[in-house]
CSV table of C-alpha atoms in Angstrom, one decimal:
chain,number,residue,atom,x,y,z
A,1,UNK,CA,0.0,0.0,0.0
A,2,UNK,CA,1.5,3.4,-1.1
A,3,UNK,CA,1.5,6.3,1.7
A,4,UNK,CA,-0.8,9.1,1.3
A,5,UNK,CA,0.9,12.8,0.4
A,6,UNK,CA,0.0,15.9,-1.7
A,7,UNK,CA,0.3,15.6,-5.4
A,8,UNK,CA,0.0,18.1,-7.8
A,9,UNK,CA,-0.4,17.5,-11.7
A,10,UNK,CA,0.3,20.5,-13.9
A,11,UNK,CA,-0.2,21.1,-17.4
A,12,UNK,CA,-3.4,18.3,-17.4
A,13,UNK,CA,-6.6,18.5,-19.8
A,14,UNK,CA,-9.6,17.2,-17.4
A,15,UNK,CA,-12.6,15.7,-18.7
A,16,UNK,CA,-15.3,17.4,-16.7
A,17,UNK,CA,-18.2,15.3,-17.9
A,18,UNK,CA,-18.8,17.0,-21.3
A,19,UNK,CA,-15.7,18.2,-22.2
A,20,UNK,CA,-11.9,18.7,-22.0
A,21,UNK,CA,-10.8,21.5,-20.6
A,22,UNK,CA,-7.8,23.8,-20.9
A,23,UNK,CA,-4.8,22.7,-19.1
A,24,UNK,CA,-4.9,23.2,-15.5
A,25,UNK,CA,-3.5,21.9,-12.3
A,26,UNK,CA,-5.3,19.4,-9.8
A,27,UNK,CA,-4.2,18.6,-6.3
A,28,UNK,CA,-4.3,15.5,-4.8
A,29,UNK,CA,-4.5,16.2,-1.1
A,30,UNK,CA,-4.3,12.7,0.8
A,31,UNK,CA,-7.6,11.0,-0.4
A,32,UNK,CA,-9.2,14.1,-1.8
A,33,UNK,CA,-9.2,16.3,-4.6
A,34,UNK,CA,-8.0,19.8,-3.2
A,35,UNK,CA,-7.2,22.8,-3.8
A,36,UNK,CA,-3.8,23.9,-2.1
A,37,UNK,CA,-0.5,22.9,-4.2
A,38,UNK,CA,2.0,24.4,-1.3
A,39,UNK,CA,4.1,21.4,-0.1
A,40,UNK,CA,3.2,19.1,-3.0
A,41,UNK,CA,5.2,17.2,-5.3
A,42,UNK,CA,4.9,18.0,-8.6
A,43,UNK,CA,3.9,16.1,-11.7
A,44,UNK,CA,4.3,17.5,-15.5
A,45,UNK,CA,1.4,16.3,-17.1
A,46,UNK,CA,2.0,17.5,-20.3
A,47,UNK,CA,-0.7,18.1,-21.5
A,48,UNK,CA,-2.0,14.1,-20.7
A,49,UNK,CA,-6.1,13.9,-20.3
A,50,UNK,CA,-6.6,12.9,-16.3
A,51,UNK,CA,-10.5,11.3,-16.3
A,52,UNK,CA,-12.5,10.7,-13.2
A,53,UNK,CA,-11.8,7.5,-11.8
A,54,UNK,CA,-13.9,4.6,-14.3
A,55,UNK,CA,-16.6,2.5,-12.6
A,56,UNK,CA,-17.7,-0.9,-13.7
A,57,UNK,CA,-21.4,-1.2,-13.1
A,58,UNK,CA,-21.6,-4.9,-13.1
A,59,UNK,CA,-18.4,-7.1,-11.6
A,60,UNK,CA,-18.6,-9.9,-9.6
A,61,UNK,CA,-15.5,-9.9,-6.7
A,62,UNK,CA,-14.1,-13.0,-5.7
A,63,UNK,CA,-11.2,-11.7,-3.0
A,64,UNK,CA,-8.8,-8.7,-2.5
A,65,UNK,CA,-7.1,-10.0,-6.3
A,66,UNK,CA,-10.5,-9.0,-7.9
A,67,UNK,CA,-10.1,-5.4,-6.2
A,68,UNK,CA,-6.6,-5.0,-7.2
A,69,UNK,CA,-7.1,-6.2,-11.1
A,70,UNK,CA,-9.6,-3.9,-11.6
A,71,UNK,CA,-7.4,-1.0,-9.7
A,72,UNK,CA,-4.6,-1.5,-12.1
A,73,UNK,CA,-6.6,-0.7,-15.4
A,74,UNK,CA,-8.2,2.6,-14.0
A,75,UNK,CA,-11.4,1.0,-12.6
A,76,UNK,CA,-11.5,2.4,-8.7
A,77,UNK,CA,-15.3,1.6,-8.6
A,78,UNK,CA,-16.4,-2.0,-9.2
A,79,UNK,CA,-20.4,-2.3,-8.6
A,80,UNK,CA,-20.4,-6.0,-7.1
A,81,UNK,CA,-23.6,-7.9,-8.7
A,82,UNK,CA,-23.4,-10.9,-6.4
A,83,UNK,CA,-21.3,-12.1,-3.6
A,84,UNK,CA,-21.3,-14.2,-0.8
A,85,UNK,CA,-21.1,-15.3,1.8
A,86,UNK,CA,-21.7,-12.0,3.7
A,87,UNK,CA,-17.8,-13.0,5.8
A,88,UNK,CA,-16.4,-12.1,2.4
A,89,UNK,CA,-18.1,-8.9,2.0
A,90,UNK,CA,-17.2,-7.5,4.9
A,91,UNK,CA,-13.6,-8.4,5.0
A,92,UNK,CA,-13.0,-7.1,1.1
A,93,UNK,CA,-14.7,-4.0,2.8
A,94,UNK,CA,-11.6,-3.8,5.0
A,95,UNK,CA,-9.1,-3.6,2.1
A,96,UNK,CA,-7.9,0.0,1.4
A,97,UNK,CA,-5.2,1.1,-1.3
A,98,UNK,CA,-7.3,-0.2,-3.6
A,99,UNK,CA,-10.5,-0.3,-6.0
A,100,UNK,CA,-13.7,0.5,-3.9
A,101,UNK,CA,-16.7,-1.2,-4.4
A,102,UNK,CA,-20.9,-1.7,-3.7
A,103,UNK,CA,-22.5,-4.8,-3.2
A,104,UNK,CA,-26.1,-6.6,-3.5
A,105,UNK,CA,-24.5,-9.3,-1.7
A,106,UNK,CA,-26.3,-12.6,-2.2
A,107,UNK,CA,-28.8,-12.6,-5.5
A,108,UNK,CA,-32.5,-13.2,-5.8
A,109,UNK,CA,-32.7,-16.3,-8.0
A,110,UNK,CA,-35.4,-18.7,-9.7
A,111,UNK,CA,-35.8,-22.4,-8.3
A,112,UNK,CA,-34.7,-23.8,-11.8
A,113,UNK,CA,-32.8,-21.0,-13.9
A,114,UNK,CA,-29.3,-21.3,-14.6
A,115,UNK,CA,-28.2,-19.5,-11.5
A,116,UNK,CA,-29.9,-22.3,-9.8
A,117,UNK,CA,-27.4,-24.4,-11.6
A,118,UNK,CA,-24.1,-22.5,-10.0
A,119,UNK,CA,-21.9,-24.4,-7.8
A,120,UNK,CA,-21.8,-23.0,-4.8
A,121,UNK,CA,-25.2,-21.2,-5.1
A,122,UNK,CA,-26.7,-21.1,-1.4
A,123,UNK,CA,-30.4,-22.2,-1.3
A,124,UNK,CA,-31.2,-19.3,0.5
A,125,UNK,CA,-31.3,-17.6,-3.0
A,126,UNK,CA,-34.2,-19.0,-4.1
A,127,UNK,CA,-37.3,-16.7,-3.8
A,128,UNK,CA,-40.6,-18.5,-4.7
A,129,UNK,CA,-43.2,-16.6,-3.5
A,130,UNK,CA,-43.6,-12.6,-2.6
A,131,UNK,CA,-43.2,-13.4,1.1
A,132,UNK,CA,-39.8,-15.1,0.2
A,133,UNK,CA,-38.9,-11.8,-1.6
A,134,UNK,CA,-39.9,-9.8,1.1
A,135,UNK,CA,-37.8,-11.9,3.2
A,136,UNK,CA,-34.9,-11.9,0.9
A,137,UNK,CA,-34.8,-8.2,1.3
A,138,UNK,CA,-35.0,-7.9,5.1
A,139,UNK,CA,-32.2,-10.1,5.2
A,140,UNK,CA,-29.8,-8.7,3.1
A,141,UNK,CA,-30.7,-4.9,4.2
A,142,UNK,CA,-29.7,-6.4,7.8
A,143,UNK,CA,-26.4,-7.1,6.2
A,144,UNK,CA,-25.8,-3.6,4.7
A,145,UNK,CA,-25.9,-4.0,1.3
A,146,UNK,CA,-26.1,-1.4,-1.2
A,147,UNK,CA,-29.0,-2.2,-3.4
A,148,UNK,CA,-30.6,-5.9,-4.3
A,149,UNK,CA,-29.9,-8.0,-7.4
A,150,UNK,CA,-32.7,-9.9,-8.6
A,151,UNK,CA,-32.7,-12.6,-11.7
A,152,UNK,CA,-35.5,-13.2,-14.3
A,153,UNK,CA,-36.4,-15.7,-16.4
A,154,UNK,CA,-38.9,-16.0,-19.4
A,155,UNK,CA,-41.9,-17.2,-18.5
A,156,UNK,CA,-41.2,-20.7,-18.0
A,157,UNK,CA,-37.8,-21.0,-17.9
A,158,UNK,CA,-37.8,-21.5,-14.0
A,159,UNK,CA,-37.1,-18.2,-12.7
A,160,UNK,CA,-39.1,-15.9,-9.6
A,161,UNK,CA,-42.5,-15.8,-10.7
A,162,UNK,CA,-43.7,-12.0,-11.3
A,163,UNK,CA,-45.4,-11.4,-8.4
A,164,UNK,CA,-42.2,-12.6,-6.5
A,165,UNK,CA,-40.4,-10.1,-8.7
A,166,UNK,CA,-43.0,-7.0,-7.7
A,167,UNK,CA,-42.4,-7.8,-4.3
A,168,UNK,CA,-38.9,-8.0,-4.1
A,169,UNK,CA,-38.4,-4.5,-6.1
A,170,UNK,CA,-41.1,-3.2,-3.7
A,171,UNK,CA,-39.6,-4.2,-0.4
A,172,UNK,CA,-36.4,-3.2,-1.3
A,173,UNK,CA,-37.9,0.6,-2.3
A,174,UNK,CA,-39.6,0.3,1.2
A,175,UNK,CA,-35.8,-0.1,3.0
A,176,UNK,CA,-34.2,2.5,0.6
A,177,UNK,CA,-32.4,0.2,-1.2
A,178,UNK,CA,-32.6,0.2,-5.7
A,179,UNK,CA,-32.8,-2.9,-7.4
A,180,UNK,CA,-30.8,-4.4,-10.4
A,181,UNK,CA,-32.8,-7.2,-12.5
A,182,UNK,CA,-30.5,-9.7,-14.9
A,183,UNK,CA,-32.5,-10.2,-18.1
A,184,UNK,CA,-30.8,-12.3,-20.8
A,185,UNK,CA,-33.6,-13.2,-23.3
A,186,UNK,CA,-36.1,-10.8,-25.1
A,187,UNK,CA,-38.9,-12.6,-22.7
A,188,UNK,CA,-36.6,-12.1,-19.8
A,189,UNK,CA,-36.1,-8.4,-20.5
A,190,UNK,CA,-39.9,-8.4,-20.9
A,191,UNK,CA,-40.4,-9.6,-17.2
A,192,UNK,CA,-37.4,-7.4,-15.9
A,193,UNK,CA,-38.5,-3.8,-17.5
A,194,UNK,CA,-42.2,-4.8,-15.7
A,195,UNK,CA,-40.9,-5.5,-12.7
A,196,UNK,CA,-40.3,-2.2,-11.8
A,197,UNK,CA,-36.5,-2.5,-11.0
A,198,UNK,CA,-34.2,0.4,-11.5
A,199,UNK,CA,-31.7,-1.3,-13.3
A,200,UNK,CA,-31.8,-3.5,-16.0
A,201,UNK,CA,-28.5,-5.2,-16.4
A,202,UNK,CA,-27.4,-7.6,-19.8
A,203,UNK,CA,-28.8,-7.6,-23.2
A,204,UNK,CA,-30.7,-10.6,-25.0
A,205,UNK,CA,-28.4,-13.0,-26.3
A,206,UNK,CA,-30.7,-13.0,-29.6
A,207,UNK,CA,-33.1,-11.3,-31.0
A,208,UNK,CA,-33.5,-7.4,-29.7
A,209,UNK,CA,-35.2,-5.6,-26.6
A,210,UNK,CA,-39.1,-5.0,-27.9
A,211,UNK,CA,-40.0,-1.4,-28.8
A,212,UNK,CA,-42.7,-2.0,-25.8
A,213,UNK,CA,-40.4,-2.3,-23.2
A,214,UNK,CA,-38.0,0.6,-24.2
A,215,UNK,CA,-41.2,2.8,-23.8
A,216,UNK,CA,-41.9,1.5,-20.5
A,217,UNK,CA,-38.7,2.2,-19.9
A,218,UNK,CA,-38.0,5.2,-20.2
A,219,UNK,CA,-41.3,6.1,-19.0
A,220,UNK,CA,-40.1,4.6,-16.0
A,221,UNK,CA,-36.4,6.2,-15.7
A,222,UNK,CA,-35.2,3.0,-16.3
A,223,UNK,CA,-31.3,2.5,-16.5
A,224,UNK,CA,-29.4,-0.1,-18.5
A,225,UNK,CA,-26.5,-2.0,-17.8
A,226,UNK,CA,-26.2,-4.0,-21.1
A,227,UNK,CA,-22.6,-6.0,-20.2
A,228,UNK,CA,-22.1,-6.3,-24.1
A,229,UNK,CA,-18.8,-7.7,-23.2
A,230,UNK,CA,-20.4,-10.7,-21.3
A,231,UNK,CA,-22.8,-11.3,-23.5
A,232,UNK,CA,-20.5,-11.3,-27.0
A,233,UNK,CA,-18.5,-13.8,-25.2
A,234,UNK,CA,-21.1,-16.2,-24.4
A,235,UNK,CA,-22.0,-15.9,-27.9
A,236,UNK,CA,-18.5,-16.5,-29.2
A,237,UNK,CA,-17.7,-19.7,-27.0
A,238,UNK,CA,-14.3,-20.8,-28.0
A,239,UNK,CA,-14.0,-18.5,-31.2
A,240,UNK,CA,-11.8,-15.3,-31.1
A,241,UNK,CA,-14.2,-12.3,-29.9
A,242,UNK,CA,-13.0,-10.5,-33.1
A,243,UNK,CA,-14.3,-13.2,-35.4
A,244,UNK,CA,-17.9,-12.2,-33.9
A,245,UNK,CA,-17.5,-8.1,-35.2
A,246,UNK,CA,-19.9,-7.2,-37.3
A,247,UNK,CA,-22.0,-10.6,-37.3
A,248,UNK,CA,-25.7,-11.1,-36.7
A,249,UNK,CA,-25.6,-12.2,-32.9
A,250,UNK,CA,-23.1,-9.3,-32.2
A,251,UNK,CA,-25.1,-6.6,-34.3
A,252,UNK,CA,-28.3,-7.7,-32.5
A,253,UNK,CA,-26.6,-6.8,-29.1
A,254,UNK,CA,-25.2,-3.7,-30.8
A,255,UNK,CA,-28.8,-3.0,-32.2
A,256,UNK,CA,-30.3,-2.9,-28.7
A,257,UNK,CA,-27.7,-0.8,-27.1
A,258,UNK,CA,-28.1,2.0,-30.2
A,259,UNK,CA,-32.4,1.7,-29.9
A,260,UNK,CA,-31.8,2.1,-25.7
A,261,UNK,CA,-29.7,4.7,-26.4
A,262,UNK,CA,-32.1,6.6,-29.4
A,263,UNK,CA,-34.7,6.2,-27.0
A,264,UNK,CA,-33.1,8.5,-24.3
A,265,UNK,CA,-32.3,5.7,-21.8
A,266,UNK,CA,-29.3,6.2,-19.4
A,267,UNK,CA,-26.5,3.3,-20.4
A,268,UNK,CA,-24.3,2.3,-18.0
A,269,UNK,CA,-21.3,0.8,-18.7
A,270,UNK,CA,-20.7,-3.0,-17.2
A,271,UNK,CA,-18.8,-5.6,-18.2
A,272,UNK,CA,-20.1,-8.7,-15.8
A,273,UNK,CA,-16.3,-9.4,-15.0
A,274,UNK,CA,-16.2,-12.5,-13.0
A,275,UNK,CA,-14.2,-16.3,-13.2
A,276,UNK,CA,-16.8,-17.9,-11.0
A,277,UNK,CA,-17.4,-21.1,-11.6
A,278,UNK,CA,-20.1,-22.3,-13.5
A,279,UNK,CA,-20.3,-19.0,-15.4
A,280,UNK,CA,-21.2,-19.3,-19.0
A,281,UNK,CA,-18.2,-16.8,-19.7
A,282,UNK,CA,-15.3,-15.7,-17.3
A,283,UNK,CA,-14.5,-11.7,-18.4
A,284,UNK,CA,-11.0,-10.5,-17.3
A,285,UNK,CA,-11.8,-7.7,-14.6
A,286,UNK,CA,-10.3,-4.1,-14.9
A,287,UNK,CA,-9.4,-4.5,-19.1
A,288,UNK,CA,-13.0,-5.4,-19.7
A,289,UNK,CA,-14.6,-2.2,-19.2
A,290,UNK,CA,-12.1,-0.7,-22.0
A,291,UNK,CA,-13.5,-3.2,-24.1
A,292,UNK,CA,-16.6,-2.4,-23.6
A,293,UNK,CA,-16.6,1.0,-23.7
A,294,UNK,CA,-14.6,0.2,-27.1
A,295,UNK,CA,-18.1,-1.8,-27.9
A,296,UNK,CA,-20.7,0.8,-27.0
A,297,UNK,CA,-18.8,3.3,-29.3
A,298,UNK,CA,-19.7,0.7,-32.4
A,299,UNK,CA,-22.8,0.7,-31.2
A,300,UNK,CA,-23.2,4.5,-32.0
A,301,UNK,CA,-22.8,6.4,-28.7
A,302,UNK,CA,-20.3,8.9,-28.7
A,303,UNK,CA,-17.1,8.7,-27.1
A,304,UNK,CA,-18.2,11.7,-24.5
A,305,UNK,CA,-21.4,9.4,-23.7
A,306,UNK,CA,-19.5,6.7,-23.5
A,307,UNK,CA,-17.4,8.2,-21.0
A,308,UNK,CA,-20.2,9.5,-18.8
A,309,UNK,CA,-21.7,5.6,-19.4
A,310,UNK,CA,-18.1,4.9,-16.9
A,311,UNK,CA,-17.9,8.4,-15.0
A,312,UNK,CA,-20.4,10.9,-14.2
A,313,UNK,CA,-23.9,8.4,-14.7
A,314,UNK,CA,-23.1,5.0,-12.6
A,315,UNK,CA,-22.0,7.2,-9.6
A,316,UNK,CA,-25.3,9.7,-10.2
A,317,UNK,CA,-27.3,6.3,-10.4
A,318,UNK,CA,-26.2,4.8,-7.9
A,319,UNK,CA,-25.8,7.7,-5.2
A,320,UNK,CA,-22.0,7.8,-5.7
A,321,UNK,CA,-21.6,11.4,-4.7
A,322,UNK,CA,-18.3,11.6,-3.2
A,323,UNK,CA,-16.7,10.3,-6.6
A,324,UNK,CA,-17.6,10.5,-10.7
A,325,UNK,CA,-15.8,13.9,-11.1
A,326,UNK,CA,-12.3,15.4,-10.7
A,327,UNK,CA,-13.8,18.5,-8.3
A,328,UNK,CA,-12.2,19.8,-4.8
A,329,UNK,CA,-13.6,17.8,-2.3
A,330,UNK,CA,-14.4,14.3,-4.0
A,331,UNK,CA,-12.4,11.5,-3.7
A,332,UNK,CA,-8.9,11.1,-5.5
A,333,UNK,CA,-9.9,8.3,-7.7
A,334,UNK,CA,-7.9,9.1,-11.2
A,335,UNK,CA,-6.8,8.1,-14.9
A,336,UNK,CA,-4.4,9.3,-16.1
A,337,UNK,CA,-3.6,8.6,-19.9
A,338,UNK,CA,-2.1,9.9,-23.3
A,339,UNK,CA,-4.6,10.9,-26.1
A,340,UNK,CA,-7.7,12.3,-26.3
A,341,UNK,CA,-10.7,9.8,-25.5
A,342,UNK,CA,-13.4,12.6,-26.2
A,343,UNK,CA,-12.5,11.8,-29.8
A,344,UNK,CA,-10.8,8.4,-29.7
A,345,UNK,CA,-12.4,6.0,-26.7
A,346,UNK,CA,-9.3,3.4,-27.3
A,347,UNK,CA,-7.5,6.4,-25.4
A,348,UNK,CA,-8.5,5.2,-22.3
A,349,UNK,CA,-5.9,2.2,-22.5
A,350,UNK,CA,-2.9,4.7,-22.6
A,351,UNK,CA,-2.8,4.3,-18.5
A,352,UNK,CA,0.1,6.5,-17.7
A,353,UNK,CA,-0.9,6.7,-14.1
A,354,UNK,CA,-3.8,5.5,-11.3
A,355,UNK,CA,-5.1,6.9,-7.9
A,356,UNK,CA,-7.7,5.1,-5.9
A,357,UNK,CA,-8.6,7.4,-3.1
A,358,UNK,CA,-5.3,9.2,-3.5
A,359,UNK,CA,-3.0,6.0,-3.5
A,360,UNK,CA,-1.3,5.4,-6.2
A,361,UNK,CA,-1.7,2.5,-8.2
A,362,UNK,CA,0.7,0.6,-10.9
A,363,UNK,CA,-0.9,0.3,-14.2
A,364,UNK,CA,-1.6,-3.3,-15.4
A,365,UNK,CA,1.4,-4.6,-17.6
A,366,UNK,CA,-0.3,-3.7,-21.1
A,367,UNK,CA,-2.0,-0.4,-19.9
């Protein structure tokens, strides 16, 4: 772990969440942004872009190495989509010098869908009826998490029935807590958007959100998490990601991120980064969410959107107020890199330097 001091970089362009601006100078004052440069050592910046800290809206942590992966490719926020048992969570909450994170701690799961499948999976999971849900809820607010991950199914596919669904999103609203609902089918999404949940997280595998449910949507301030990553690897199996570019089941992910993002609905960016067992794809965590920010540009959002998608909108969504910005006051989580990724989002690779809450962090070997 490095030792907090006061930093200052000179000569630095800062994205500000629309824009770069003029060079300037930023202080990092211990785990802050600040304001006063006297006693600081000084860094040349030369012009480099420094960007707000990036956050993953959908990882899954498996231990401190998780953290520390993600910290070494500029991701200092990883939103944590399932993880148990609660002893875990609370120790990777002890770790400091490192990526921060949020958790929904264990998920809300169908009796016979494929998380129901996952070894390891406790039965707890399983929510069958609305008291279950209700339940579910109580429990996991008793354990301080952040917000509650639930999973649906197409109708038949063996997932919480609706009505368990309604419930859960409603007793987590009663304890303050949002909700996050996977949806990997067109059906699935269907059961997801009417929910009521605040996030919907994935894509469909095949085939393309319905019109219907990008109304209700955005009607409902709905927010997506689409993990295109994720969801092009399942899809590409044992064949080279690349060899999917361009193709039908890729351009039908692609197509629902550009008709979510036509329709005015906040995108997230999320990558689903996980090596847990019995998931149908293991994503690398921390290089993934370049990748996919690399994914939602081909999709058609702009590289300034697709910035915010990692910046400014997951830490507005998801009541991240101390971080999402480079302002006095907020926490020193920082990118710095070479190029300009308002014009070019491949920038963001060209890592020349990391701070997660004002400790500095080595850059991944390839960053």
């Amino acid at each position: 772990m490095t030792t907090l001091t006061k930093t200052v970089l000179t000569d630095v362009r800062v994205f500000d969440g629309h824009r770069l601006t003029a060079p300037r100078t930023v202080v990092i004052d211990g785990a802050v942004i600040g304001t006063d440069p006297t006693g600081a050592r000084q860094i040349d910046a030369s012009g480099a872009v420094l960007l707000p800290g990036l956050i993953d809206a959908h990882v899954h942590l498996h231990g401190p190495q998780t953290l520390d992966a993600l910290a070494s490719w500029g991701v200092t926020t990883g939103l944590d989509m399932a993880c148990w048992p609660h002893e875990l969570v609370m120790s990777l909450r002890e770790v400091t010098g490192s990526a921060d994170f949020r958790t929904a701690g264990l998920p809300a799961i169908g009796p016979a869908g494929n998380h129901a499948r996952m070894p390891g999976m406790p039965a707890e999971a399983i929510i069958l009826t609305p008291e279950d849900a209700r339940r579910h809820v109580a429990v996991r607010a008793a354990e301080g998490v952040d917000y509650i991950k639930g999973v649906a199914e197409a109708p038949g596919d063996g997932g919480p029935t609706p009505e368990a669904l309604h419930a859960l999103v409603a007793a987590a609203h009663a304890h303050g807590l949002k909700v996050v609902v996977h949806a990997v089918t067109v059906g699935a999404y269907t059961v997801a958007v009417d929910s009521g949940a605040d996030f919907i997280t994935h894509a469909p595998l095949t085939g393309t959100i319905r019109p219907e449910d990008i109304v209700t949507m955005r009607a409902g301030d709905q927010v997506a998490i689409p993990t295109i990553t994720m969801m092009e690897g399942v899809l590409a199996g044992k064949a080279p990601i690349s060899d999917l570019v361009g193709k039908a089941p890729i351009a039908d992910l692609l197509t629902s991120v550009a008709d979510l993002h036509r329709a005015g609905i906040e995108i997230l960016a999320g990558t689903d980064a996980n090596t847990q067992p019995g998931s149908p794809h293991s994503v690398p965590h921390g290089e993934s969410l370049h990748h996919e920010l690399e994914l939602m540009a081909r999709a058609g959002i702009g590289p300034v959107d697709v910035l915010r998608s990692a910046t400014v909108l997951p830490a507005r969504a998801f009541g991240l107020t101390d971080r999402g910005a480079v302002e006095p006051g907020l926490r020193a989580d920082l990118v710095l890199v070479d190029g300009d990724p308002t014009t070019d989002i491949t920038a963001t690779r060209k890592i020349r330097a990391i701070w997660c809450a004002g400790h500095r962090i080595t850059p991944a070997a390839g960053a």
